[in-house]
Coordinates of C-alpha atoms in Angstrom, one line a residue:
X1 CA 0.2 0.4 0.1
X2 CA 0.8 4.1 -0.3
X3 CA 0.1 6.1 1.9
X4 CA 1.0 9.5 2.2
X5 CA 0.2 11.2 4.5
X6 CA -0.1 14.9 4.0
X7 CA -0.8 15.3 0.3
X8 CA -2.9 18.2 -0.8
X9 CA -4.1 20.3 -3.6
X10 CA -0.3 21.9 -3.4
X11 CA 1.0 18.3 -3.8
X12 CA -0.7 17.3 -6.2
X13 CA -0.6 20.7 -8.4
X14 CA 3.0 20.8 -8.4
X15 CA 3.9 16.4 -9.3
X16 CA 0.9 17.4 -11.6
X17 CA 3.4 19.6 -13.1
X18 CA 7.2 17.8 -13.1
X19 CA 4.8 15.0 -15.1
X20 CA 3.8 17.5 -17.7
X21 CA 8.1 18.1 -17.7
X22 CA 8.7 14.7 -17.9
X23 CA 6.6 14.4 -20.6
X24 CA 7.3 16.7 -22.9
X25 CA 11.8 16.0 -21.4
X26 CA 12.0 13.5 -24.1
X27 CA 11.5 15.0 -27.6
X28 CA 14.0 17.9 -26.1
X29 CA 16.5 15.5 -24.9
X30 CA 16.0 13.5 -28.5
X31 CA 17.5 16.5 -30.5
X32 CA 19.8 17.4 -28.6
X33 CA 21.0 13.3 -28.8
X34 CA 21.2 13.5 -32.4
X35 CA 23.4 16.9 -32.0
X36 CA 25.8 15.1 -30.0
X37 CA 26.5 11.8 -29.7
X38 CA 29.0 12.0 -27.8
X39 CA 28.6 14.2 -25.3
X40 CA 25.3 11.3 -24.8
X41 CA 28.0 8.5 -24.4
X42 CA 29.4 10.6 -22.0
X43 CA 27.0 11.2 -20.0
X44 CA 25.1 7.8 -20.2
X45 CA 25.6 7.4 -16.5
X46 CA 22.4 8.3 -14.1
X47 CA 23.3 10.6 -11.5
X48 CA 22.7 9.8 -8.1
X49 CA 20.0 10.8 -6.7
X50 CA 19.6 12.5 -3.3
X51 CA 17.0 12.8 -1.2
X52 CA 15.6 15.9 -0.1
X53 CA 14.1 15.3 3.1
X54 CA 10.1 16.8 3.5
X55 CA 11.0 19.1 7.1
X56 CA 7.3 19.8 7.4
X57 CA 6.7 15.7 7.4
X58 CA 9.2 15.2 10.0
X59 CA 8.6 17.8 12.9
X60 CA 4.3 16.0 12.4
X61 CA 5.2 12.5 12.6
X62 CA 7.2 13.1 16.0
X63 CA 4.3 15.1 17.2
X64 CA 2.0 12.0 15.7
X65 CA 4.7 9.4 16.8
X66 CA 5.2 11.6 21.1
X67 CA 1.3 11.9 20.7
X68 CA 0.1 8.9 19.8
X69 CA 1.6 6.8 23.2
X70 CA 0.2 9.5 25.2
X71 CA -2.6 8.3 24.0
X72 CA -2.0 5.2 24.1
X73 CA -1.1 6.3 28.5
X74 CA -4.3 8.3 28.5
X75 CA -6.0 5.1 27.3
X76 CA -4.6 2.1 29.3
X77 CA -5.0 5.0 32.6
X78 CA -7.9 7.5 32.7
X79 CA -10.0 7.1 29.6
X80 CA -12.9 5.9 30.1
X81 CA -14.0 2.4 27.9
X82 CA -15.8 3.8 25.6
X83 CA -13.3 6.1 24.7
X84 CA -11.4 2.8 23.8
X85 CA -14.2 1.2 22.7
X86 CA -15.1 4.3 20.5
X87 CA -11.4 4.6 19.7
X88 CA -11.2 1.1 19.1
X89 CA -14.2 0.7 16.6
X90 CA -12.8 4.2 14.6
X91 CA -9.8 2.4 13.6
X92 CA -11.2 -1.2 12.1
X93 CA -13.4 0.5 10.3
X94 CA -11.5 3.9 8.4
X95 CA -9.1 0.5 7.5
X96 CA -11.4 -1.5 6.0
X97 CA -12.2 1.9 4.2
X98 CA -8.0 1.6 2.7
X99 CA -8.4 -2.4 2.0
X100 CA -11.5 -2.7 1.0
X101 CA -12.0 -0.2 -0.5
X102 CA -8.6 2.6 -2.0
X103 CA -7.1 -0.9 -2.9
X104 CA -9.5 -3.5 -3.8
X105 CA -12.4 -2.2 -5.3
X106 CA -10.0 1.0 -6.1
X107 CA -7.1 0.1 -7.2
X108 CA -7.1 -3.4 -8.0
X109 CA -10.9 -3.8 -9.7
X110 CA -11.0 -6.5 -7.9
X111 CA -14.6 -6.5 -8.0
X112 CA -17.5 -2.7 -8.6
X113 CA -19.6 -1.6 -6.3
X114 CA -22.8 -0.1 -6.3
X115 CA -23.6 3.8 -4.8
X116 CA -24.1 3.9 -1.4
X117 CA -21.0 0.9 -0.8
X118 CA -18.9 3.4 -2.8
X119 CA -19.9 5.5 -1.2
X120 CA -19.2 4.5 3.0
X121 CA -15.9 3.4 1.4
X122 CA -15.5 7.1 0.6
X123 CA -16.3 8.0 4.0
X124 CA -14.3 5.7 5.6
X125 CA -11.1 6.0 3.5
X126 CA -11.4 9.5 4.4
X127 CA -11.4 9.1 8.1
X128 CA -8.5 6.7 7.6
X129 CA -6.6 10.1 5.5
X130 CA -3.8 8.3 3.9
X131 CA -4.8 10.8 1.2
X132 CA -7.4 11.4 -1.2
X133 CA -8.1 8.0 -3.3
X134 CA -7.2 9.4 -6.1
X135 CA -3.3 9.9 -4.9
X136 CA -3.5 6.5 -3.1
X137 CA -4.4 4.9 -6.1
X138 CA -1.7 5.7 -8.1
X139 CA 0.6 5.2 -6.1
X140 CA -0.2 1.9 -5.4
X141 CA -1.0 1.2 -9.3
X142 CA 2.6 2.8 -9.7
X143 CA 4.3 0.4 -6.5
X144 CA 2.6 -3.1 -8.3
X145 CA 3.9 -1.7 -12.1
X146 CA 7.6 -0.9 -11.1
X147 CA 8.3 -2.5 -7.9
X148 CA 11.9 -2.9 -6.3
X149 CA 12.8 0.2 -9.2
X150 CA 13.3 3.4 -8.5
X151 CA 10.3 4.0 -9.7
X152 CA 8.6 2.6 -6.5
X153 CA 7.0 4.8 -4.0
X154 CA 8.5 3.0 -1.0
X155 CA 11.0 0.5 -2.5
X156 CA 11.7 -2.1 -0.5
X157 CA 15.2 -1.7 -1.3
X158 CA 16.2 1.2 0.4
X159 CA 15.5 -0.4 3.3
X160 CA 12.9 -1.7 6.4
X161 CA 12.3 2.3 7.3
X162 CA 12.8 4.0 3.7
X163 CA 9.5 1.0 3.3
X164 CA 8.3 1.4 6.1
X165 CA 8.0 5.7 6.4
X166 CA 11.3 7.3 5.4
X167 CA 9.1 7.3 1.9
X168 CA 7.0 10.0 3.3
X169 CA 9.9 12.3 4.9
X170 CA 11.8 12.7 1.4
X171 CA 11.0 13.8 -2.2
X172 CA 9.4 11.5 -4.5
X173 CA 12.2 9.8 -7.0
X174 CA 12.4 11.3 -10.2
X175 CA 10.7 8.0 -12.0
X176 CA 8.1 8.0 -9.4
X177 CA 6.6 11.3 -11.5
X178 CA 8.0 10.5 -14.8
X179 CA 6.5 6.7 -14.7
X180 CA 3.7 7.5 -12.6
X181 CA 2.6 9.7 -15.0
X182 CA 2.1 7.0 -17.0
X183 CA -0.6 4.6 -15.2
X184 CA -4.0 4.6 -16.7
X185 CA -6.2 6.6 -13.9
X186 CA -9.1 7.4 -16.5
X187 CA -11.6 5.4 -14.6
X188 CA -11.1 6.9 -11.0
X189 CA -11.2 10.8 -13.5
X190 CA -14.8 9.0 -14.1
X191 CA -16.0 7.9 -10.8
X192 CA -17.6 10.7 -9.5
X193 CA -17.6 9.4 -6.3
X194 CA -13.8 9.3 -6.1
X195 CA -13.8 13.0 -7.5
X196 CA -16.5 14.6 -4.8
X197 CA -13.9 13.7 -3.0
X198 CA -11.1 14.7 -4.4
X199 CA -12.6 17.9 -4.4
X200 CA -14.2 18.1 -1.4
X201 CA -10.9 16.7 0.8
X202 CA -9.4 19.4 2.1
X203 CA -12.1 19.2 4.3
X204 CA -13.5 16.2 4.9
X205 CA -10.3 15.0 6.2
X206 CA -10.7 16.6 9.4
X207 CA -13.9 16.0 10.1
X208 CA -14.5 12.1 9.5
X209 CA -10.0 11.2 10.8
X210 CA -9.8 14.2 14.1
X211 CA -13.0 16.8 14.6
X212 CA -15.3 13.7 14.9
X213 CA -14.1 11.3 16.4
X214 CA -12.7 14.1 19.2
X215 CA -15.7 15.1 19.9
X216 CA -18.0 12.2 19.8
X217 CA -16.4 11.0 23.1
X218 CA -16.8 14.3 24.6
X219 CA -20.3 14.8 23.8
X220 CA -21.9 11.3 24.3
X221 CA -20.1 10.9 27.0
X222 CA -18.3 13.8 29.4
X223 CA -15.0 12.5 28.4
X224 CA -12.3 15.2 29.2
X225 CA -11.3 16.7 24.9
X226 CA -7.3 16.4 26.0
X227 CA -7.5 12.7 26.4
X228 CA -9.8 12.0 23.2
X229 CA -7.8 14.1 21.0
X230 CA -4.9 12.2 22.3
X231 CA -7.4 9.1 21.6
X232 CA -7.8 10.1 18.3
X233 CA -4.1 10.5 18.1
X234 CA -3.6 6.9 19.2
X235 CA -5.8 5.5 16.4
X236 CA -4.1 7.8 13.8
X237 CA -0.7 7.2 14.0
X238 CA -1.6 3.0 15.2
X239 CA -3.3 3.1 11.9
X240 CA -0.1 4.2 9.4
X241 CA 2.4 1.9 11.1
X242 CA 0.0 -1.0 10.0
X243 CA -0.5 -0.5 6.6
X244 CA 3.1 1.2 6.2
X245 CA 3.9 -2.5 7.8
X246 CA 2.3 -4.3 4.0
X247 CA 5.2 -2.0 2.7
X248 CA 8.0 -2.7 4.6
X249 CA 7.8 -6.0 7.0
X250 CA 6.2 -7.2 3.8
X251 CA 8.9 -7.2 1.3
X252 CA 11.4 -8.4 3.6
X253 CA 9.7 -11.1 6.1
X254 CA 7.9 -14.1 5.3
X255 CA 7.5 -17.0 2.8
X256 CA 6.6 -17.3 -0.9
X257 CA 5.3 -19.2 -1.4
X258 CA 3.7 -18.0 -4.9
X259 CA 7.0 -16.2 -7.0
X260 CA 9.9 -16.6 -5.2
X261 CA 12.2 -14.1 -7.8
X262 CA 10.0 -10.7 -5.9
X263 CA 10.2 -9.0 -2.9
X264 CA 7.1 -9.2 -1.3
X265 CA 6.3 -12.2 1.3
X266 CA 2.9 -14.0 2.6
X267 CA 3.7 -12.9 6.5
X268 CA 0.9 -14.3 8.8
X269 CA 1.6 -10.9 11.7
X270 CA 0.6 -8.7 8.5
X271 CA -1.8 -10.2 7.6
X272 CA -3.9 -10.5 10.9
X273 CA -2.6 -6.7 11.8
X274 CA -4.0 -4.9 8.7
X275 CA -7.1 -6.4 7.3
X276 CA -5.6 -9.3 5.0
X277 CA -3.1 -7.9 3.8
X278 CA 0.0 -9.5 4.4
X279 CA -0.6 -12.4 2.1
X280 CA 1.3 -9.9 0.1
X281 CA 3.7 -12.8 -2.6
X282 CA -0.1 -13.7 -3.2
X283 CA -1.7 -10.8 -3.9
X284 CA 1.5 -8.8 -6.3
X285 CA 1.2 -12.3 -8.8
X286 CA -2.7 -11.8 -8.4
X287 CA -3.4 -8.3 -7.2
X288 CA -6.8 -8.5 -9.4
X289 CA -8.2 -10.8 -6.9
X290 CA -10.4 -9.9 -3.9
X291 CA -9.7 -12.5 -1.8
X292 CA -5.9 -11.0 -1.9
X293 CA -5.1 -14.3 -1.1
X294 CA -5.6 -18.1 -1.3
X295 CA -7.6 -18.0 2.2
X296 CA -11.1 -20.4 2.7
X297 CA -11.3 -18.3 5.5
X298 CA -11.9 -15.4 8.0
X299 CA -9.9 -15.5 10.7
X300 CA -6.7 -14.0 8.8
X301 CA -8.5 -11.7 6.5
X302 CA -11.3 -9.3 8.0
X303 CA -11.8 -7.6 4.6
X304 CA -12.7 -10.3 2.5
X305 CA -15.4 -11.3 5.3
X306 CA -17.0 -7.1 5.0
X307 CA -16.5 -8.0 0.9
X308 CA -18.4 -11.4 1.0
X309 CA -21.4 -9.8 3.8
X310 CA -22.0 -6.4 1.3
X311 CA -22.2 -9.4 -1.7
X312 CA -25.0 -10.8 -0.1
X313 CA -27.2 -8.3 0.2
X314 CA -25.9 -6.8 -3.8
X315 CA -23.6 -4.3 -3.4
X316 CA -20.4 -6.1 -4.1
X317 CA -20.9 -7.6 -7.4
X318 CA -18.2 -9.7 -10.2
X319 CA -16.3 -11.0 -7.2
X320 CA -12.8 -11.7 -9.3
X321 CA -10.5 -14.5 -8.1
X322 CA -8.4 -16.9 -9.5
X323 CA -9.0 -20.6 -10.3
X324 CA -7.5 -23.4 -8.2
X325 CA -5.3 -25.1 -10.3
X326 CA -4.1 -21.8 -11.7
X327 CA -2.6 -20.9 -8.4
X328 CA -1.2 -24.3 -8.1
X329 CA 0.2 -24.6 -11.2
X330 CA 1.9 -20.9 -10.7
X331 CA 3.7 -21.3 -7.2
X332 CA 4.6 -24.8 -9.0
X333 CA 6.5 -22.5 -11.8
X334 CA 8.1 -20.1 -9.7
X335 CA 7.1 -20.1 -5.6
X336 CA 9.7 -20.9 -3.1
X337 CA 8.4 -24.7 -1.9
X338 CA 6.9 -23.5 0.9
X339 CA 3.4 -24.3 0.5
X340 CA 3.5 -26.2 -3.5
X341 CA 6.1 -28.3 -4.7
X342 CA 7.8 -27.3 -7.3
X343 CA 8.6 -28.2 -11.3
X344 CA 10.9 -25.8 -12.3
X345 CA 13.7 -23.9 -11.1
X346 CA 14.9 -21.3 -14.3
X347 CA 12.8 -18.6 -13.6
X348 CA 13.5 -14.9 -14.2
X349 CA 11.4 -12.0 -12.8
X350 CA 10.8 -8.8 -14.8
X351 CA 8.8 -5.3 -13.8
X352 CA 8.3 -5.1 -16.9
X353 CA 5.7 -7.7 -16.7
X354 CA 4.3 -6.4 -13.8
X355 CA 0.5 -5.6 -13.8
X356 CA -1.1 -3.3 -10.6
X357 CA -4.2 -5.4 -11.5
X358 CA -8.0 -5.8 -13.5
X359 CA -7.9 -3.6 -16.2
X360 CA -3.9 -3.3 -16.8
X361 CA -3.8 -3.3 -20.5
X362 CA -1.1 -5.5 -19.9
X363 CA -2.4 -8.3 -18.4
X364 CA -1.6 -11.8 -20.3
X365 CA -5.3 -12.7 -22.3
X366 CA -5.2 -16.2 -20.0
X367 CA -5.6 -14.6 -17.0
X368 CA -8.0 -13.0 -18.3
X369 CA -9.7 -15.8 -19.7
X370 CA -9.3 -17.9 -16.4
X371 CA -10.3 -15.0 -14.3
X372 CA -13.5 -16.5 -12.2
X373 CA -16.9 -13.9 -11.0
X374 CA -18.8 -14.5 -8.2
X375 CA -22.4 -12.9 -7.4
X376 CA -22.7 -11.4 -11.2
X377 CA -23.6 -7.8 -11.6
X378 CA -26.0 -7.4 -13.9

């Protein structure tokens, strides 16, 4: 996943400007190269990328984590039990907005949802405050398309801290901007729920993430405002770190039953804490599966249970998944042997063959033809 803590209209404008520059740049470089071929050869080595720290984000994260520790202390010692229950409940619902909404519905198009469910997921995703859906999806699709390269926003090859939260403390690598401009986002640009949220995000986010969660305990059971505020900070900061574990821990620690040549791993612990998003090796191999895992139960995949619940009333439909025989064949061919016996040793992975989910133009025709779709819509 790719939460972006401080994405605003201003930063979106900056990135859009950089995209325009990167898109126009190749033609000018090409003409210059034709005039000076020898110079091109001597300058073929790419300049080393240098991090530029975003101090605003550094200060904000320091405050959030200190405030979260204090909030945890207050919840344990002096806050009312109702505040603790409320805090946990809001955190769980916000997580579903990210995992079931921004991730599985909008980023990977692994299922479809009718407008009432889309609105619910949009509100929950806003409560999570990991930037609006459009930018969340763009970063995540880039991550899948260019995993472990400079174009990956939270490239795990740069270490645990960078992939966990460090990537939000520095300016994006130019490749993230340049290659991010190639990702198809037309589906979200046509989605009225996404467009509406993006337009009003600067108002909706503070209300949903901080103001209302802080106001409710104060109004309904007379919690002290300071306790309610720091409880909200604790809930928000904890949810960020649990999300970041999918970017960091689930790219470093765990098994690789389906493809042992890529960094994403299957992690039981991350699967539990991230509401079913820890089966990351499977997810990167089959990103269009609405379960994001090869599981037949809900014990470590609460998000799937949520989607299936709404499928029963018809609000979620066209649930896409992968046939068992296809999964086994892929695991036998490219997995590490921890779940299925290997039948071949030679396999070389390239991010150029990666896809971000259902609808990616690079998706193999065989996968499209053999996908299983449940609860089909009209």
